[in-house]
Short mmCIF file of C-alpha atoms in Angstrom, two decimals:
data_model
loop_
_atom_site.label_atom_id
_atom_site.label_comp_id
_atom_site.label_asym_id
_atom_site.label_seq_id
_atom_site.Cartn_x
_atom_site.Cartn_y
_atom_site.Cartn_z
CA UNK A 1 204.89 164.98 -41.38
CA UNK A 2 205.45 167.74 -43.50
CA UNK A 3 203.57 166.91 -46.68
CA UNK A 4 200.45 165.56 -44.08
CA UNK A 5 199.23 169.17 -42.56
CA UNK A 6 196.46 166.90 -40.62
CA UNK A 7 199.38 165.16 -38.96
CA UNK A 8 201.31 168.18 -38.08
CA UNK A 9 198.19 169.78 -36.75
CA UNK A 10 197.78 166.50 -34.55
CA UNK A 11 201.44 166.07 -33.19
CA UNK A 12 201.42 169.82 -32.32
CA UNK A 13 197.80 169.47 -30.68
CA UNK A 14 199.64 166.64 -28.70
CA UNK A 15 202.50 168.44 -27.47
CA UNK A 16 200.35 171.44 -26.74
CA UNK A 17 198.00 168.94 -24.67
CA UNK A 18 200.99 167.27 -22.85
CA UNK A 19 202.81 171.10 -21.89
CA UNK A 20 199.71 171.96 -20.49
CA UNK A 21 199.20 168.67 -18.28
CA UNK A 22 203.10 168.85 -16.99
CA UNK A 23 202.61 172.88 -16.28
CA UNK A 24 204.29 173.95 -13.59
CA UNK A 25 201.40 175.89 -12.39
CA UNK A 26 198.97 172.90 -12.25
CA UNK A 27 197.70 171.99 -9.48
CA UNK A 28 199.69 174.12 -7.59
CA UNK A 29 197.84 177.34 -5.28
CA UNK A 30 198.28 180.61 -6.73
CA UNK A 31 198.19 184.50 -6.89
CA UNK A 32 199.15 187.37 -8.31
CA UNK A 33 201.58 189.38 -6.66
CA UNK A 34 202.26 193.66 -7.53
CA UNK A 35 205.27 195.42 -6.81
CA UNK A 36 208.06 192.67 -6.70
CA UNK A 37 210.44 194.23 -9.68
CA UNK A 38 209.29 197.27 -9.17
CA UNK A 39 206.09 199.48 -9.89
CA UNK A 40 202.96 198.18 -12.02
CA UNK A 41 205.10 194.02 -12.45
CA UNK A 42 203.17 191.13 -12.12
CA UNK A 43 204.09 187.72 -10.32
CA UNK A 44 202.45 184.55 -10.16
CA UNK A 45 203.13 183.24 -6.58
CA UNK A 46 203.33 179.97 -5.47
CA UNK A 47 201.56 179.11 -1.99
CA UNK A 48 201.35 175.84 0.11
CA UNK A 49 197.83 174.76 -0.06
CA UNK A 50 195.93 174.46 3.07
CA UNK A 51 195.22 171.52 4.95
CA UNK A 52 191.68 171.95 7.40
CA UNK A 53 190.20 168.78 8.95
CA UNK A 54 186.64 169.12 8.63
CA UNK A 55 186.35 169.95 12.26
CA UNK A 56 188.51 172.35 12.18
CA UNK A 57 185.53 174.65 10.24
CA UNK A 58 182.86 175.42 12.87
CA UNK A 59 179.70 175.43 10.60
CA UNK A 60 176.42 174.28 10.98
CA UNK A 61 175.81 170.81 9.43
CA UNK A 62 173.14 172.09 6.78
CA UNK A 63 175.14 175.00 5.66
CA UNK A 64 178.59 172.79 5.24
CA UNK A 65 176.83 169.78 3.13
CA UNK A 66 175.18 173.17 0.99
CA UNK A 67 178.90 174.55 0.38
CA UNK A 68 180.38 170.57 -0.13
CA UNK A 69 177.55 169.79 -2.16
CA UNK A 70 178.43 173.23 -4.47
CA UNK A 71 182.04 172.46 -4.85
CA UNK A 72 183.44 169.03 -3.66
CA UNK A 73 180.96 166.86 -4.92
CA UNK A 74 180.14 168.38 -8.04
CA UNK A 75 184.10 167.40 -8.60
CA UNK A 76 183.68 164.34 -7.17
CA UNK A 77 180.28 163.10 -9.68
CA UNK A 78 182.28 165.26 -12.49
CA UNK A 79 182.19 162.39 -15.18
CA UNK A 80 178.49 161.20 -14.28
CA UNK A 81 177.23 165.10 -14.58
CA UNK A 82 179.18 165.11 -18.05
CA UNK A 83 177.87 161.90 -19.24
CA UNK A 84 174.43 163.00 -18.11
CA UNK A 85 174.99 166.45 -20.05
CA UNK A 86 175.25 168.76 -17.06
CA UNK A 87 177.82 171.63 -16.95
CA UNK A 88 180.50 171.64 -14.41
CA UNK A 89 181.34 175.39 -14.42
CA UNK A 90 179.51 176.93 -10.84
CA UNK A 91 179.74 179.77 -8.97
CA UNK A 92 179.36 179.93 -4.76
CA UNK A 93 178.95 182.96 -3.10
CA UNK A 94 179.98 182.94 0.73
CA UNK A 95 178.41 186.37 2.12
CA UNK A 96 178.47 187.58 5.98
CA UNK A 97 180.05 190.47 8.29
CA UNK A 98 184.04 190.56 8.82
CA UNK A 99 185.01 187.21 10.90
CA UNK A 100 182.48 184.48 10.53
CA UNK A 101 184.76 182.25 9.03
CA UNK A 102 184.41 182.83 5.06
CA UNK A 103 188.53 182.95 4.34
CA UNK A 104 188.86 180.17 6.47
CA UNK A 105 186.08 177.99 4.25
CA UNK A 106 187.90 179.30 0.87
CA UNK A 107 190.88 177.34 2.74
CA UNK A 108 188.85 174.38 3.69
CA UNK A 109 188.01 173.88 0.48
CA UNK A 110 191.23 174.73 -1.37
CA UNK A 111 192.59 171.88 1.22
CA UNK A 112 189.97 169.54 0.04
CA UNK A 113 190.61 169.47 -4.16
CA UNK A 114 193.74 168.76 -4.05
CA UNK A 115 194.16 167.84 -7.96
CA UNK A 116 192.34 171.70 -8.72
CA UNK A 117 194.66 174.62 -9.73
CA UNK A 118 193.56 177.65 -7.37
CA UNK A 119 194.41 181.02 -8.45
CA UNK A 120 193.41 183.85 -5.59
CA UNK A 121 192.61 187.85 -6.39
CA UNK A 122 192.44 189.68 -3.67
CA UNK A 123 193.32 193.63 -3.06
CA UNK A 124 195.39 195.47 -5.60
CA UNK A 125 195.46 192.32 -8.04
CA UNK A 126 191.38 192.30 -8.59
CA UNK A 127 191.63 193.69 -11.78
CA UNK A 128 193.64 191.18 -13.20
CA UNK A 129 190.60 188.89 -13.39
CA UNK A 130 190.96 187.96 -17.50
CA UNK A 131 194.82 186.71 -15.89
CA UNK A 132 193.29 184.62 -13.14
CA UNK A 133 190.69 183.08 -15.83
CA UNK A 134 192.97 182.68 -18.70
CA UNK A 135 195.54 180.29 -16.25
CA UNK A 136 191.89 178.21 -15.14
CA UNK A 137 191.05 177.72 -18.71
CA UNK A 138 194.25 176.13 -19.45
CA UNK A 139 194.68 174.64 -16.22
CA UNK A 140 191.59 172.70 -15.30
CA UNK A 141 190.25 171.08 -13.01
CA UNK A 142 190.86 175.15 -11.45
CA UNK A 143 188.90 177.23 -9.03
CA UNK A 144 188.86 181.06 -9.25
CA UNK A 145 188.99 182.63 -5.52
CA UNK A 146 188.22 186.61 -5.63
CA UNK A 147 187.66 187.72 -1.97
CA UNK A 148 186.02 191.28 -0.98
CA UNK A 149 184.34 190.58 -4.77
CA UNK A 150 182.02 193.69 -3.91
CA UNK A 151 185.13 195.83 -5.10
CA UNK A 152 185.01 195.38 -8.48
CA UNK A 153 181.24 193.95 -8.88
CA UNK A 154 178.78 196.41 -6.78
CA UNK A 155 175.74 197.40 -8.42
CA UNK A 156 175.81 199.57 -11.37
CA UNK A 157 172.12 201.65 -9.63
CA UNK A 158 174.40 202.54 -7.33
CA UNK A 159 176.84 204.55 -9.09
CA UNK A 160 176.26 204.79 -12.94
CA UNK A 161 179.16 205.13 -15.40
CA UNK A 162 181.86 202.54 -16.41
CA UNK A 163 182.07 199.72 -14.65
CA UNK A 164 185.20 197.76 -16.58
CA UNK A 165 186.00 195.25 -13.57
CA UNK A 166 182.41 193.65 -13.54
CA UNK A 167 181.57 193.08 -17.12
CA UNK A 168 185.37 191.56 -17.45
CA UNK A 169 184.13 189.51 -14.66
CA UNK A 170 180.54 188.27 -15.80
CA UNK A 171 181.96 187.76 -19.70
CA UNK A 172 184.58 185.52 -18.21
CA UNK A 173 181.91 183.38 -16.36
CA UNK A 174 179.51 183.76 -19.46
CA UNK A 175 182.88 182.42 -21.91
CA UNK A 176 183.37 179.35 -20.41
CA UNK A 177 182.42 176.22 -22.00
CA UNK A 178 179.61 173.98 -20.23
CA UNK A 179 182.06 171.34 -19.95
CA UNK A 180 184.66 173.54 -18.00
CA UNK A 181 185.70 172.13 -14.87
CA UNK A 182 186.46 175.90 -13.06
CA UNK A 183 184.52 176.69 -9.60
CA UNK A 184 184.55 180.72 -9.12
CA UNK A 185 184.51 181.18 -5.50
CA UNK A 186 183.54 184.40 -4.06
CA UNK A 187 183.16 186.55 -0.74
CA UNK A 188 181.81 189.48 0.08
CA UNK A 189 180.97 191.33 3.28
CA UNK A 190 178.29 193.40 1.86
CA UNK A 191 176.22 190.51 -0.38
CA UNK A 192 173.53 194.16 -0.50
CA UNK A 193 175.82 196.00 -2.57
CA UNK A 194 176.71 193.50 -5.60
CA UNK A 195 175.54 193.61 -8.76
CA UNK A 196 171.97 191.40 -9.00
CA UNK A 197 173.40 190.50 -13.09
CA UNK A 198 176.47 188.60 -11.12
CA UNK A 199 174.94 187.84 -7.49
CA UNK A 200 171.40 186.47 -8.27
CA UNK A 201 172.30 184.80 -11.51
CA UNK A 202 172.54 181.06 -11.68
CA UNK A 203 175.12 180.29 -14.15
CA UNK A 204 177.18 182.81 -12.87
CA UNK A 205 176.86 182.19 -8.71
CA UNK A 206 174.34 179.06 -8.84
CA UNK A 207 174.51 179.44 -4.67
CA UNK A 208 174.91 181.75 -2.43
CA UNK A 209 175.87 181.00 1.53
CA UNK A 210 175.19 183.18 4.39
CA UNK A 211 177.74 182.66 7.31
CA UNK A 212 176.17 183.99 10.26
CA UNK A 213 177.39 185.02 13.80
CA UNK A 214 177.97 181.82 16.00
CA UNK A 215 175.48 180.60 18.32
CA UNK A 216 176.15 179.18 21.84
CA UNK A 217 176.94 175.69 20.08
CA UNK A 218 179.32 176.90 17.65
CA UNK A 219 180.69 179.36 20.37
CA UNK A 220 181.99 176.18 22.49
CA UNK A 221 183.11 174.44 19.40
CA UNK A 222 185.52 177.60 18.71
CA UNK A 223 186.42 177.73 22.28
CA UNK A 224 187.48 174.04 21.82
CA UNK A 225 189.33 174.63 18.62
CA UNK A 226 191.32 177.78 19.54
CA UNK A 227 192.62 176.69 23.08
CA UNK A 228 194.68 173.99 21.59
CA UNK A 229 196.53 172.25 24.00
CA UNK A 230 196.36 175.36 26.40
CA UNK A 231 194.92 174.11 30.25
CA UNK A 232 192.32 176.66 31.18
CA UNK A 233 189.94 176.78 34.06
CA UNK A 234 186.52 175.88 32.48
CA UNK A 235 184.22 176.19 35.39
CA UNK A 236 182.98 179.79 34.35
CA UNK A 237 182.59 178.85 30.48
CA UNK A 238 178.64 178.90 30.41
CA UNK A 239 179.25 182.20 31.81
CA UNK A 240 182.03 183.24 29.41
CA UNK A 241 180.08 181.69 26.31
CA UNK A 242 176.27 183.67 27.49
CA UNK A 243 178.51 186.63 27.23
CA UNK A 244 180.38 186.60 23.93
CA UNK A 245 176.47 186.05 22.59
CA UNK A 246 177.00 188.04 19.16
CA UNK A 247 180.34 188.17 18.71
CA UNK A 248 182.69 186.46 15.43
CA UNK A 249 184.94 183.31 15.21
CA UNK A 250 187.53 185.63 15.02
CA UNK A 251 186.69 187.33 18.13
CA UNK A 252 186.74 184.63 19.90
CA UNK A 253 190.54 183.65 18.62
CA UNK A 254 191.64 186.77 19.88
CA UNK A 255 189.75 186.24 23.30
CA UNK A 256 191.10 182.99 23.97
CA UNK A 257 194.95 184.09 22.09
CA UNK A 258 194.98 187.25 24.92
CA UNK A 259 194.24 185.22 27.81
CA UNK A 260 197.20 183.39 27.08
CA UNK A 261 199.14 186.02 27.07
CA UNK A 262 197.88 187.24 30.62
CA UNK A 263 197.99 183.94 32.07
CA UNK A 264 201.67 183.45 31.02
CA UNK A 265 202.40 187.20 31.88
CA UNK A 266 201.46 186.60 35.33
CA UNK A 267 202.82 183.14 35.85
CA UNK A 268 205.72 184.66 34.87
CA UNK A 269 205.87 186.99 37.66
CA UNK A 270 206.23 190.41 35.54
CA UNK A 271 203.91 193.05 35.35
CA UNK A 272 201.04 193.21 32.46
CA UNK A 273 201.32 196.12 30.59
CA UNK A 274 198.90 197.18 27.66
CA UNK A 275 198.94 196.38 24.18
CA UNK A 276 200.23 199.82 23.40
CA UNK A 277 203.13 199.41 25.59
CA UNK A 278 201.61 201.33 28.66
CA UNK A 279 200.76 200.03 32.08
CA UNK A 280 196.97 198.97 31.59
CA UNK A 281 195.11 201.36 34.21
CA UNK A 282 191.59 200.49 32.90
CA UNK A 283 189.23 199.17 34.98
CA UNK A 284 190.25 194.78 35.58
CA UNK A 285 187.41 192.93 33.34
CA UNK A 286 187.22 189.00 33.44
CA UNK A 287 190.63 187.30 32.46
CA UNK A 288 191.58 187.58 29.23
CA UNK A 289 188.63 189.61 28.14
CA UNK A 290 189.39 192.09 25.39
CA UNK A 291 188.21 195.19 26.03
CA UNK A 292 185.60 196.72 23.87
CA UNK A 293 185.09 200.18 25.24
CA UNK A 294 184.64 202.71 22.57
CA UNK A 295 184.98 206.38 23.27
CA UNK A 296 182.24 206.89 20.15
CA UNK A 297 179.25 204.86 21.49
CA UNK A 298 177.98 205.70 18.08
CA UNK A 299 180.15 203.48 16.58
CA UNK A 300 179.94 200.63 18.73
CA UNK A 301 179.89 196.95 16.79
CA UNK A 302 179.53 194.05 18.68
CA UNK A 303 182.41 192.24 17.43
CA UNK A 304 185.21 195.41 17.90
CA UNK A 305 188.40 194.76 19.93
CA UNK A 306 190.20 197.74 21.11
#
């Protein structure tokens, strides 16, 4: 092998080929974790990847086959797109206010390609984005989650100067190759304030999903999903769903998670007290109801539990 550089350059090409494929880091669910050995150290953690039955995400039809369509099929058709010389590499943007569901459809689909390496940036470990795409390269089939991405890609009208974090993100879309099996996956809460070079750029996000406020359908659905196996009186639901009209998924969770807590603290004979450890002296509002007084009308949001 020695005197035969074209051999050695093969055999090592092969082990390098066959470390990468028994990584421990493929197909596993990852992030990168701060602080764990002390200030400024790095971790890549390991985390169980989710399992969501489809009806377990309470989307409209349309807007669930667009998001499927984006990610799990282009997966699924990946050898027919290649053989028909179309690029795997794609970008889905999942935009809407806090609550509507967007982490919960990064975990749907993290639960659905179950062969894909996921690495996740979120909060302090954003700027490590050249990390996250270095392990997809070698890694693929890999998807890229980076949640809240309006931290580190808003839109450079809106406050000139450097802006290191965004064009290490859009050169690390722009380097893959057009065979590259790596979805990036973002969310945002403010789709208004991204950069239009990252947000309205196919080839960088090729779609981009708005996940709205539920409507009374969806409302039920949720009402159905979060009360589990717990037996509630339904006869004033119509009532109950008319008014939660504009309020979040996550809302409604909370609704449905407090009047368990009421209904078990008064089966159980003690006395409710408030969340803040007081006795609740506010006026009684419908069972379970959170309240959502504010003392600064000015900031009143629909979807606020206090």
């Amino acid at each position: 092998m020695g005197a035969d550089p074209a051999a050695a350059a093969a055999a090592l090409q092969g082990i390098r080929a066959a470390a990468d494929e028994h990584n421990v880091f493929r197909r596993q669910v990852l992030s990168f974790g701060q602080e764990v050995f002390g200030h400024g150290q790095t971790l890549l953690q390991f985390h169980p990847r989710p399992r969501l039955a489809a009806d377990q995400l309470v989307l409209d039809p349309a807007t669930m086959a667009v998001i499927d369509r984006q990610v799990v099929d282009v997966a699924r058709h990946k050898t027919r797109l290649l053989a028909a010389g179309q690029h795997l590499k794609r970008g889905l943007l999942l935009y809407g206010p806090p609550g509507v569901g967007k982490t919960h459809t990064v975990r749907y689909l993290v639960g659905r390609l179950t062969d894909t390496t996921v690495v996740q940036l979120t909060g302090n470990a954003l700027h490590l984005i050249a990390e996250a795409c270095s392990v997809a390269r070698a890694l693929q089939p890999a998807m890229v989650v980076v949640e809240d991405v309006d931290l580190i890609a808003e839109d450079r009208g809106m406050h000139p100067g450097q802006h290191p974090l965004l064009f290490q993100l859009l050169n690390e879309m722009d380097g893959l190759a057009e065979d590259a099996d790596v979805v990036f996956l973002l969310t945002t809460n403010r789709a208004d304030l991204l950069e239009p070079a990252l947000a309205a750029r196919p080839g960088r996000v090729d779609q981009a999903v708005e996940l709205t406020l539920p409507d009374p359908a969806a409302r039920r659905a949720l009402f159905e999903l979060y009360r589990g196996d717990l037996a509630m009186d339904t006869s004033g639901l119509d009532d109950v769903l008319a008014r939660t009209e504009g309020v979040t998924a996550s809302f409604l969770k909370e609704l449905i998670r407090r009047a368990a807590l009421f209904a078990a603290d008064r089966t159980g004979g003690g006395r409710h007290r408030g969340l803040r450890g007081r006795p609740d002296r506010r006026p009684r509002r419908a069972a379970g109801h959170p309240q959502r007084d504010d003392p600064h009308p000015a900031r009143r949001r629909p979807d606020l539990l206090t």
